[in-house]
Amino acid sequence: MTSFETRHRITLPRSYRTFLLDAADGGAGPAHGLLGLTELPPDDEALFDLKADSLAPGFLASPFRYLTSQPGPSTATDTGYDLAGSLPIGEAGCGIFSRLVITGPCAGQVWTDDQVWSGLAPGPDFRVWYTAWLDAYQRSGT
């Protein structure tokens, strides 16, 4: 993890860093699970390109520029929002992804990225996001 932070010139958000150290690096989680910090999914999956792009030099160290939702194509406005400063950590299916904000005032939040319809939307801190899923999973008894 430290070598990842050094290579990308970032400090991972505290809640995510703690999760990596104390729980796991990927695995069970919301929707289709959590992608490991350096894990690349199969190259025929949409998440592969998003993850590969985020690992490009300077991408994660760039400021995440948003504080509020950004429109998707279904709103018929400019949909070219910039994802620099965020790391894809999971996929919900149908082109919807979970992105952990790495830099800026929203660092540590998990945003929903739906480039097909609804756009980019803010979410809670990683710890809150993950424990809400874990609580729901435990209540479901599965």
Tab-separated table of N, CA and C in Angstrom:
chain	number	residue	atom	x	y	z
A	1	MET	N	0.825	-1.185	0.000
A	1	MET	CA	0.000	0.000	0.000
A	1	MET	C	0.871	1.252	0.000
A	2	THR	N	1.897	1.279	0.814
A	2	THR	CA	2.769	2.445	0.869
A	2	THR	C	3.459	2.657	-0.477
A	3	SER	N	3.874	1.579	-1.116
A	3	SER	CA	4.517	1.727	-2.431
A	3	SER	C	3.514	2.257	-3.465
A	4	PHE	N	2.250	1.855	-3.355
A	4	PHE	CA	1.199	2.371	-4.241
A	4	PHE	C	1.056	3.878	-4.032
A	5	GLU	N	1.003	4.301	-2.782
A	5	GLU	CA	0.867	5.728	-2.479
A	5	GLU	C	2.071	6.509	-2.992
A	6	THR	N	3.262	5.979	-2.806
A	6	THR	CA	4.472	6.653	-3.278
A	6	THR	C	4.480	6.750	-4.791
A	7	ARG	N	4.181	5.639	-5.458
A	7	ARG	CA	4.186	5.599	-6.928
A	7	ARG	C	3.187	6.607	-7.506
A	8	HIS	N	2.044	6.768	-6.857
A	8	HIS	CA	1.001	7.649	-7.395
A	8	HIS	C	0.993	9.043	-6.752
A	9	ARG	N	1.918	9.267	-5.817
A	9	ARG	CA	2.048	10.571	-5.139
A	9	ARG	C	0.743	10.986	-4.453
A	10	ILE	N	0.179	10.026	-3.691
A	10	ILE	CA	-1.080	10.262	-2.982
A	10	ILE	C	-0.995	9.675	-1.582
A	11	THR	N	-1.958	10.023	-0.771
A	11	THR	CA	-2.214	9.338	0.491
A	11	THR	C	-3.645	8.841	0.402
A	12	LEU	N	-3.823	7.542	0.542
A	12	LEU	CA	-5.172	6.989	0.478
A	12	LEU	C	-6.019	7.540	1.617
A	13	PRO	N	-7.301	7.761	1.378
A	13	PRO	CA	-8.190	8.232	2.444
A	13	PRO	C	-8.135	7.282	3.644
A	14	ARG	N	-8.199	7.852	4.821
A	14	ARG	CA	-8.012	7.106	6.070
A	14	ARG	C	-8.930	5.888	6.192
A	15	SER	N	-10.212	6.057	5.916
A	15	SER	CA	-11.153	4.948	6.097
A	15	SER	C	-10.836	3.784	5.155
A	16	TYR	N	-10.424	4.089	3.938
A	16	TYR	CA	-10.075	3.042	2.979
A	16	TYR	C	-8.743	2.399	3.357
A	17	ARG	N	-7.797	3.221	3.747
A	17	ARG	CA	-6.487	2.717	4.171
A	17	ARG	C	-6.643	1.759	5.353
A	18	THR	N	-7.456	2.136	6.319
A	18	THR	CA	-7.710	1.292	7.489
A	18	THR	C	-8.352	-0.024	7.059
A	19	PHE	N	-9.290	0.040	6.131
A	19	PHE	CA	-9.935	-1.172	5.618
A	19	PHE	C	-8.895	-2.099	4.988
A	20	LEU	N	-8.007	-1.543	4.177
A	20	LEU	CA	-6.975	-2.355	3.537
A	20	LEU	C	-6.067	-3.023	4.563
A	21	LEU	N	-5.726	-2.289	5.603
A	21	LEU	CA	-4.820	-2.824	6.626
A	21	LEU	C	-5.500	-3.833	7.544
A	22	ASP	N	-6.752	-3.568	7.925
A	22	ASP	CA	-7.420	-4.378	8.946
A	22	ASP	C	-8.382	-5.439	8.416
A	23	ALA	N	-8.870	-5.276	7.194
A	23	ALA	CA	-9.894	-6.202	6.698
A	23	ALA	C	-9.427	-6.962	5.461
A	24	ALA	N	-9.361	-6.296	4.335
A	24	ALA	CA	-9.036	-7.003	3.091
A	24	ALA	C	-8.662	-6.013	2.000
A	25	ASP	N	-8.047	-6.528	0.970
A	25	ASP	CA	-7.740	-5.766	-0.236
A	25	ASP	C	-8.609	-6.340	-1.340
A	26	GLY	N	-9.860	-5.895	-1.386
A	26	GLY	CA	-10.804	-6.405	-2.356
A	26	GLY	C	-11.627	-7.528	-1.757
A	27	GLY	N	-12.496	-8.086	-2.566
A	27	GLY	CA	-13.324	-9.209	-2.128
A	27	GLY	C	-14.777	-8.823	-1.961
A	28	ALA	N	-15.421	-9.407	-0.968
A	28	ALA	CA	-16.853	-9.185	-0.736
A	28	ALA	C	-17.137	-7.711	-0.476
A	29	GLY	N	-18.246	-7.248	-1.052
A	29	GLY	CA	-18.631	-5.857	-0.876
A	29	GLY	C	-19.877	-5.545	-1.669
A	30	PRO	N	-20.282	-4.291	-1.684
A	30	PRO	CA	-21.489	-3.877	-2.390
A	30	PRO	C	-21.482	-4.313	-3.854
A	31	ALA	N	-22.667	-4.573	-4.357
A	31	ALA	CA	-22.895	-4.961	-5.755
A	31	ALA	C	-22.057	-6.185	-6.116
A	32	HIS	N	-21.107	-6.042	-7.030
A	32	HIS	CA	-20.301	-7.183	-7.475
A	32	HIS	C	-19.006	-7.328	-6.676
A	33	GLY	N	-18.915	-6.681	-5.524
A	33	GLY	CA	-17.737	-6.804	-4.665
A	33	GLY	C	-16.741	-5.680	-4.866
A	34	LEU	N	-15.691	-5.715	-4.046
A	34	LEU	CA	-14.647	-4.696	-4.095
A	34	LEU	C	-13.479	-5.165	-4.943
A	35	LEU	N	-12.996	-4.278	-5.756
A	35	LEU	CA	-11.816	-4.527	-6.559
A	35	LEU	C	-10.595	-4.231	-5.690
A	36	GLY	N	-9.599	-5.092	-5.722
A	36	GLY	CA	-8.375	-4.856	-4.965
A	36	GLY	C	-7.665	-3.589	-5.423
A	37	LEU	N	-6.837	-3.047	-4.579
A	37	LEU	CA	-6.166	-1.778	-4.848
A	37	LEU	C	-5.427	-1.783	-6.183
A	38	THR	N	-4.674	-2.814	-6.472
A	38	THR	CA	-3.915	-2.870	-7.723
A	38	THR	C	-4.474	-3.904	-8.697
A	39	GLU	N	-5.580	-4.517	-8.338
A	39	GLU	CA	-6.184	-5.563	-9.166
A	39	GLU	C	-6.752	-4.985	-10.461
A	40	LEU	N	-6.468	-5.679	-11.560
A	40	LEU	CA	-7.086	-5.350	-12.835
A	40	LEU	C	-8.064	-6.465	-13.178
A	41	PRO	N	-9.315	-6.116	-13.462
A	41	PRO	CA	-10.286	-7.135	-13.874
A	41	PRO	C	-9.921	-7.662	-15.265
A	42	PRO	N	-10.579	-8.700	-15.733
A	42	PRO	CA	-10.317	-9.188	-17.093
A	42	PRO	C	-10.454	-8.056	-18.110
A	43	ASP	N	-9.608	-8.083	-19.132
A	43	ASP	CA	-9.568	-6.963	-20.080
A	43	ASP	C	-10.792	-6.833	-20.976
A	44	ASP	N	-11.711	-7.779	-20.908
A	44	ASP	CA	-12.942	-7.653	-21.693
A	44	ASP	C	-14.081	-7.035	-20.891
A	45	GLU	N	-13.809	-6.617	-19.665
A	45	GLU	CA	-14.823	-5.969	-18.822
A	45	GLU	C	-14.641	-4.454	-18.852
A	46	ALA	N	-15.735	-3.721	-18.756
A	46	ALA	CA	-15.682	-2.252	-18.769
A	46	ALA	C	-14.834	-1.706	-17.628
A	47	LEU	N	-14.870	-2.369	-16.511
A	47	LEU	CA	-14.104	-1.907	-15.348
A	47	LEU	C	-12.603	-1.945	-15.606
A	48	PHE	N	-12.155	-2.797	-16.525
A	48	PHE	CA	-10.727	-2.886	-16.841
A	48	PHE	C	-10.207	-1.530	-17.319
A	49	ASP	N	-10.885	-0.929	-18.299
A	49	ASP	CA	-10.426	0.349	-18.844
A	49	ASP	C	-10.454	1.456	-17.793
A	50	LEU	N	-11.501	1.494	-16.983
A	50	LEU	CA	-11.590	2.521	-15.938
A	50	LEU	C	-10.441	2.388	-14.950
A	51	LYS	N	-10.154	1.155	-14.536
A	51	LYS	CA	-9.075	0.927	-13.566
A	51	LYS	C	-7.717	1.237	-14.198
A	52	ALA	N	-7.493	0.771	-15.425
A	52	ALA	CA	-6.229	1.040	-16.103
A	52	ALA	C	-6.011	2.545	-16.261
A	53	ASP	N	-7.051	3.271	-16.643
A	53	ASP	CA	-6.942	4.732	-16.773
A	53	ASP	C	-6.570	5.375	-15.444
A	54	SER	N	-7.163	4.893	-14.352
A	54	SER	CA	-6.912	5.512	-13.047
A	54	SER	C	-5.496	5.243	-12.547
A	55	LEU	N	-4.846	4.220	-13.074
A	55	LEU	CA	-3.484	3.897	-12.657
A	55	LEU	C	-2.427	4.593	-13.510
A	56	ALA	N	-2.858	5.391	-14.485
A	56	ALA	CA	-1.920	6.154	-15.312
A	56	ALA	C	-1.209	7.201	-14.445
A	57	PRO	N	0.043	7.495	-14.762
A	57	PRO	CA	0.787	8.487	-13.962
A	57	PRO	C	0.038	9.807	-13.826
A	58	GLY	N	-0.069	10.289	-12.605
A	58	GLY	CA	-0.671	11.584	-12.317
A	58	GLY	C	-2.185	11.588	-12.164
A	59	PHE	N	-2.874	10.543	-12.600
A	59	PHE	CA	-4.338	10.539	-12.566
A	59	PHE	C	-4.875	10.648	-11.139
A	60	LEU	N	-4.384	9.809	-10.244
A	60	LEU	CA	-4.902	9.816	-8.867
A	60	LEU	C	-4.464	11.055	-8.088
A	61	ALA	N	-3.286	11.599	-8.432
A	61	ALA	CA	-2.795	12.790	-7.725
A	61	ALA	C	-3.479	14.062	-8.199
A	62	SER	N	-4.146	14.008	-9.329
A	62	SER	CA	-4.867	15.183	-9.834
A	62	SER	C	-6.055	15.474	-8.927
A	63	PRO	N	-6.388	16.738	-8.775
A	63	PRO	CA	-7.516	17.077	-7.903
A	63	PRO	C	-8.847	16.549	-8.432
A	64	PHE	N	-9.626	15.947	-7.546
A	64	PHE	CA	-11.004	15.596	-7.882
A	64	PHE	C	-11.779	16.899	-7.818
A	65	ARG	N	-12.408	17.266	-8.895
A	65	ARG	CA	-12.899	18.637	-9.033
A	65	ARG	C	-14.341	18.896	-8.642
A	66	TYR	N	-15.068	17.893	-8.184
A	66	TYR	CA	-16.495	18.103	-7.945
A	66	TYR	C	-16.861	18.074	-6.469
A	67	LEU	N	-17.921	18.801	-6.161
A	67	LEU	CA	-18.509	18.796	-4.823
A	67	LEU	C	-19.962	18.336	-4.879
A	68	THR	N	-20.547	18.400	-6.080
A	68	THR	CA	-21.954	18.039	-6.274
A	68	THR	C	-22.082	17.128	-7.499
A	69	SER	N	-23.259	16.580	-7.688
A	69	SER	CA	-23.543	15.685	-8.805
A	69	SER	C	-23.215	16.333	-10.139
A	70	GLN	N	-22.857	15.476	-11.095
A	70	GLN	CA	-22.606	15.908	-12.469
A	70	GLN	C	-23.561	15.138	-13.370
A	71	PRO	N	-24.171	15.811	-14.349
A	71	PRO	CA	-25.190	15.156	-15.170
A	71	PRO	C	-24.630	14.078	-16.081
A	72	GLY	N	-25.471	13.107	-16.369
A	72	GLY	CA	-25.162	12.058	-17.332
A	72	GLY	C	-25.828	12.353	-18.662
A	73	PRO	N	-25.646	11.488	-19.638
A	73	PRO	CA	-26.183	11.742	-20.975
A	73	PRO	C	-27.696	11.831	-21.044
A	74	SER	N	-28.400	11.219	-20.108
A	74	SER	CA	-29.858	11.265	-20.169
A	74	SER	C	-30.400	12.666	-19.927
A	75	THR	N	-29.543	13.580	-19.464
A	75	THR	CA	-29.980	14.949	-19.210
A	75	THR	C	-29.765	15.855	-20.417
A	76	ALA	N	-29.164	15.293	-21.495
A	76	ALA	CA	-28.917	16.042	-22.734
A	76	ALA	C	-28.037	17.271	-22.503
A	77	THR	N	-27.093	17.172	-21.574
A	77	THR	CA	-26.124	18.250	-21.360
A	77	THR	C	-24.732	17.672	-21.563
A	78	ASP	N	-23.717	18.478	-21.372
A	78	ASP	CA	-22.342	18.005	-21.499
A	78	ASP	C	-22.098	16.906	-20.476
A	79	THR	N	-21.709	15.739	-20.938
A	79	THR	CA	-21.524	14.600	-20.037
A	79	THR	C	-20.062	14.210	-19.889
A	80	GLY	N	-19.166	15.047	-20.300
A	80	GLY	CA	-17.754	14.709	-20.243
A	80	GLY	C	-17.119	15.045	-18.912
A	81	TYR	N	-17.703	14.593	-17.822
A	81	TYR	CA	-17.103	14.912	-16.532
A	81	TYR	C	-15.763	14.206	-16.367
A	82	ASP	N	-14.902	14.844	-15.608
A	82	ASP	CA	-13.529	14.401	-15.402
A	82	ASP	C	-13.460	13.548	-14.138
A	83	LEU	N	-12.880	12.360	-14.230
A	83	LEU	CA	-12.819	11.442	-13.087
A	83	LEU	C	-11.460	11.431	-12.397
A	84	ALA	N	-10.552	12.310	-12.820
A	84	ALA	CA	-9.229	12.365	-12.196
A	84	ALA	C	-9.370	12.566	-10.690
A	85	GLY	N	-8.479	11.920	-9.949
A	85	GLY	CA	-8.520	12.022	-8.493
A	85	GLY	C	-9.432	11.011	-7.840
A	86	SER	N	-9.953	10.064	-8.635
A	86	SER	CA	-10.822	9.024	-8.079
A	86	SER	C	-10.398	7.658	-8.610
A	87	LEU	N	-10.694	6.637	-7.828
A	87	LEU	CA	-10.283	5.271	-8.126
A	87	LEU	C	-11.510	4.367	-8.186
A	88	PRO	N	-11.724	3.664	-9.308
A	88	PRO	CA	-12.853	2.727	-9.344
A	88	PRO	C	-12.593	1.563	-8.383
A	89	ILE	N	-13.563	1.287	-7.521
A	89	ILE	CA	-13.386	0.202	-6.542
A	89	ILE	C	-14.427	-0.897	-6.696
A	90	GLY	N	-15.389	-0.710	-7.585
A	90	GLY	CA	-16.397	-1.746	-7.784
A	90	GLY	C	-17.353	-1.417	-8.902
A	91	GLU	N	-18.109	-2.436	-9.270
A	91	GLU	CA	-19.099	-2.290	-10.331
A	91	GLU	C	-20.446	-2.770	-9.824
A	92	ALA	N	-21.485	-2.005	-10.138
A	92	ALA	CA	-22.836	-2.380	-9.740
A	92	ALA	C	-23.578	-3.052	-10.892
A	93	GLY	N	-22.987	-3.068	-12.080
A	93	GLY	CA	-23.644	-3.632	-13.253
A	93	GLY	C	-24.251	-2.547	-14.112
A	94	CYS	N	-24.547	-2.880	-15.349
A	94	CYS	CA	-25.195	-1.956	-16.294
A	94	CYS	C	-24.436	-0.637	-16.457
A	95	GLY	N	-23.110	-0.690	-16.399
A	95	GLY	CA	-22.310	0.514	-16.598
A	95	GLY	C	-22.290	1.461	-15.419
A	96	ILE	N	-22.599	0.977	-14.235
A	96	ILE	CA	-22.581	1.805	-13.022
A	96	ILE	C	-21.415	1.339	-12.157
A	97	PHE	N	-20.589	2.294	-11.734
A	97	PHE	CA	-19.378	1.983	-10.987
A	97	PHE	C	-19.308	2.777	-9.694
A	98	SER	N	-18.607	2.224	-8.724
A	98	SER	CA	-18.335	2.923	-7.467
A	98	SER	C	-16.908	3.447	-7.552
A	99	ARG	N	-16.744	4.734	-7.255
A	99	ARG	CA	-15.428	5.368	-7.328
A	99	ARG	C	-15.093	5.988	-5.979
A	100	LEU	N	-13.910	5.677	-5.488
A	100	LEU	CA	-13.418	6.269	-4.249
A	100	LEU	C	-12.676	7.546	-4.595
A	101	VAL	N	-13.095	8.661	-4.015
A	101	VAL	CA	-12.406	9.932	-4.243
A	101	VAL	C	-11.124	9.927	-3.413
A	102	ILE	N	-10.017	10.208	-4.068
A	102	ILE	CA	-8.695	10.155	-3.447
A	102	ILE	C	-8.209	11.540	-3.032
A	103	THR	N	-8.511	12.559	-3.825
A	103	THR	CA	-7.990	13.901	-3.570
A	103	THR	C	-9.121	14.911	-3.404
A	104	GLY	N	-8.794	16.037	-2.799
A	104	GLY	CA	-9.750	17.141	-2.684
A	104	GLY	C	-10.656	17.037	-1.475
A	105	PRO	N	-11.602	17.968	-1.359
A	105	PRO	CA	-12.488	18.040	-0.197
A	105	PRO	C	-13.376	16.810	-0.009
A	106	CYS	N	-13.625	16.067	-1.070
A	106	CYS	CA	-14.494	14.886	-0.977
A	106	CYS	C	-13.695	13.590	-0.802
A	107	ALA	N	-12.400	13.701	-0.550
A	107	ALA	CA	-11.558	12.507	-0.391
A	107	ALA	C	-12.162	11.581	0.661
A	108	GLY	N	-12.225	10.317	0.307
A	108	GLY	CA	-12.782	9.304	1.199
A	108	GLY	C	-14.212	8.930	0.874
A	109	GLN	N	-14.903	9.760	0.097
A	109	GLN	CA	-16.282	9.457	-0.277
A	109	GLN	C	-16.327	8.478	-1.447
A	110	VAL	N	-17.361	7.663	-1.483
A	110	VAL	CA	-17.602	6.763	-2.601
A	110	VAL	C	-18.707	7.375	-3.455
A	111	TRP	N	-18.364	7.731	-4.678
A	111	TRP	CA	-19.313	8.333	-5.607
A	111	TRP	C	-19.799	7.279	-6.588
A	112	THR	N	-21.042	7.423	-7.030
A	112	THR	CA	-21.611	6.547	-8.044
A	112	THR	C	-21.382	7.179	-9.405
A	113	ASP	N	-20.816	6.395	-10.312
A	113	ASP	CA	-20.483	6.852	-11.657
A	113	ASP	C	-21.316	6.065	-12.668
A	114	ASP	N	-22.335	6.728	-13.216
A	114	ASP	CA	-23.195	6.119	-14.230
A	114	ASP	C	-23.067	6.951	-15.494
A	115	GLN	N	-22.091	6.623	-16.320
A	115	GLN	CA	-21.805	7.403	-17.523
A	115	GLN	C	-22.849	7.209	-18.608
A	116	VAL	N	-23.731	6.249	-18.438
A	116	VAL	CA	-24.754	5.997	-19.449
A	116	VAL	C	-26.008	6.834	-19.200
A	117	TRP	N	-26.447	6.954	-17.928
A	117	TRP	CA	-27.700	7.652	-17.657
A	117	TRP	C	-27.593	8.794	-16.671
A	118	SER	N	-27.398	8.494	-15.411
A	118	SER	CA	-27.582	9.530	-14.389
A	118	SER	C	-26.359	10.362	-14.060
A	119	GLY	N	-25.178	9.970	-14.493
A	119	GLY	CA	-23.999	10.781	-14.255
A	119	GLY	C	-23.252	10.412	-12.986
A	120	LEU	N	-22.631	11.387	-12.393
A	120	LEU	CA	-21.763	11.212	-11.233
A	120	LEU	C	-22.456	11.783	-9.991
A	121	ALA	N	-22.566	10.972	-8.942
A	121	ALA	CA	-23.292	11.406	-7.747
A	121	ALA	C	-22.490	11.112	-6.485
A	122	PRO	N	-22.442	12.082	-5.558
A	122	PRO	CA	-21.691	11.879	-4.322
A	122	PRO	C	-22.336	10.844	-3.413
A	123	GLY	N	-21.503	10.248	-2.600
A	123	GLY	CA	-21.970	9.269	-1.628
A	123	GLY	C	-21.240	9.445	-0.309
A	124	PRO	N	-21.439	8.520	0.591
A	124	PRO	CA	-20.856	8.640	1.923
A	124	PRO	C	-19.370	8.274	1.948
A	125	ASP	N	-18.768	8.476	3.091
A	125	ASP	CA	-17.406	8.040	3.341
A	125	ASP	C	-17.314	6.528	3.127
A	126	PHE	N	-16.150	6.054	2.722
A	126	PHE	CA	-15.966	4.630	2.442
A	126	PHE	C	-16.434	3.758	3.590
A	127	ARG	N	-16.065	4.082	4.810
A	127	ARG	CA	-16.432	3.259	5.971
A	127	ARG	C	-17.955	3.163	6.122
A	128	VAL	N	-18.629	4.282	5.999
A	128	VAL	CA	-20.090	4.308	6.097
A	128	VAL	C	-20.702	3.493	4.963
A	129	TRP	N	-20.188	3.676	3.760
A	129	TRP	CA	-20.670	2.966	2.576
A	129	TRP	C	-20.516	1.457	2.751
A	130	TYR	N	-19.345	1.033	3.183
A	130	TYR	CA	-19.085	-0.403	3.316
A	130	TYR	C	-19.862	-1.013	4.478
A	131	THR	N	-19.887	-0.348	5.621
A	131	THR	CA	-20.593	-0.925	6.770
A	131	THR	C	-22.104	-0.951	6.547
A	132	ALA	N	-22.649	-0.013	5.774
A	132	ALA	CA	-24.079	-0.064	5.437
A	132	ALA	C	-24.362	-1.318	4.617
A	133	TRP	N	-23.483	-1.619	3.671
A	133	TRP	CA	-23.653	-2.855	2.896
A	133	TRP	C	-23.522	-4.079	3.801
A	134	LEU	N	-22.512	-4.084	4.664
A	134	LEU	CA	-22.268	-5.220	5.551
A	134	LEU	C	-23.457	-5.447	6.485
A	135	ASP	N	-23.996	-4.372	7.041
A	135	ASP	CA	-25.169	-4.488	7.917
A	135	ASP	C	-26.360	-5.078	7.154
A	136	ALA	N	-26.606	-4.583	5.946
A	136	ALA	CA	-27.719	-5.096	5.135
A	136	ALA	C	-27.496	-6.565	4.784
A	137	TYR	N	-26.272	-6.911	4.466
A	137	TYR	CA	-25.941	-8.293	4.129
A	137	TYR	C	-26.192	-9.219	5.334
A	138	GLN	N	-25.771	-8.780	6.498
A	138	GLN	CA	-25.966	-9.587	7.706
A	138	GLN	C	-27.454	-9.719	8.043
A	139	ARG	N	-28.221	-8.649	7.871
A	139	ARG	CA	-29.666	-8.710	8.144
A	139	ARG	C	-30.379	-9.637	7.181
A	140	SER	N	-29.855	-9.748	5.959
A	140	SER	CA	-30.517	-10.601	4.961
A	140	SER	C	-30.317	-12.081	5.258
A	141	GLY	N	-29.329	-12.398	6.085
A	141	GLY	CA	-29.086	-13.786	6.465
A	141	GLY	C	-28.449	-14.631	5.380
A	142	THR	N	-27.924	-13.994	4.343
A	142	THR	CA	-27.270	-14.775	3.270
A	142	THR	C	-25.785	-14.885	3.464
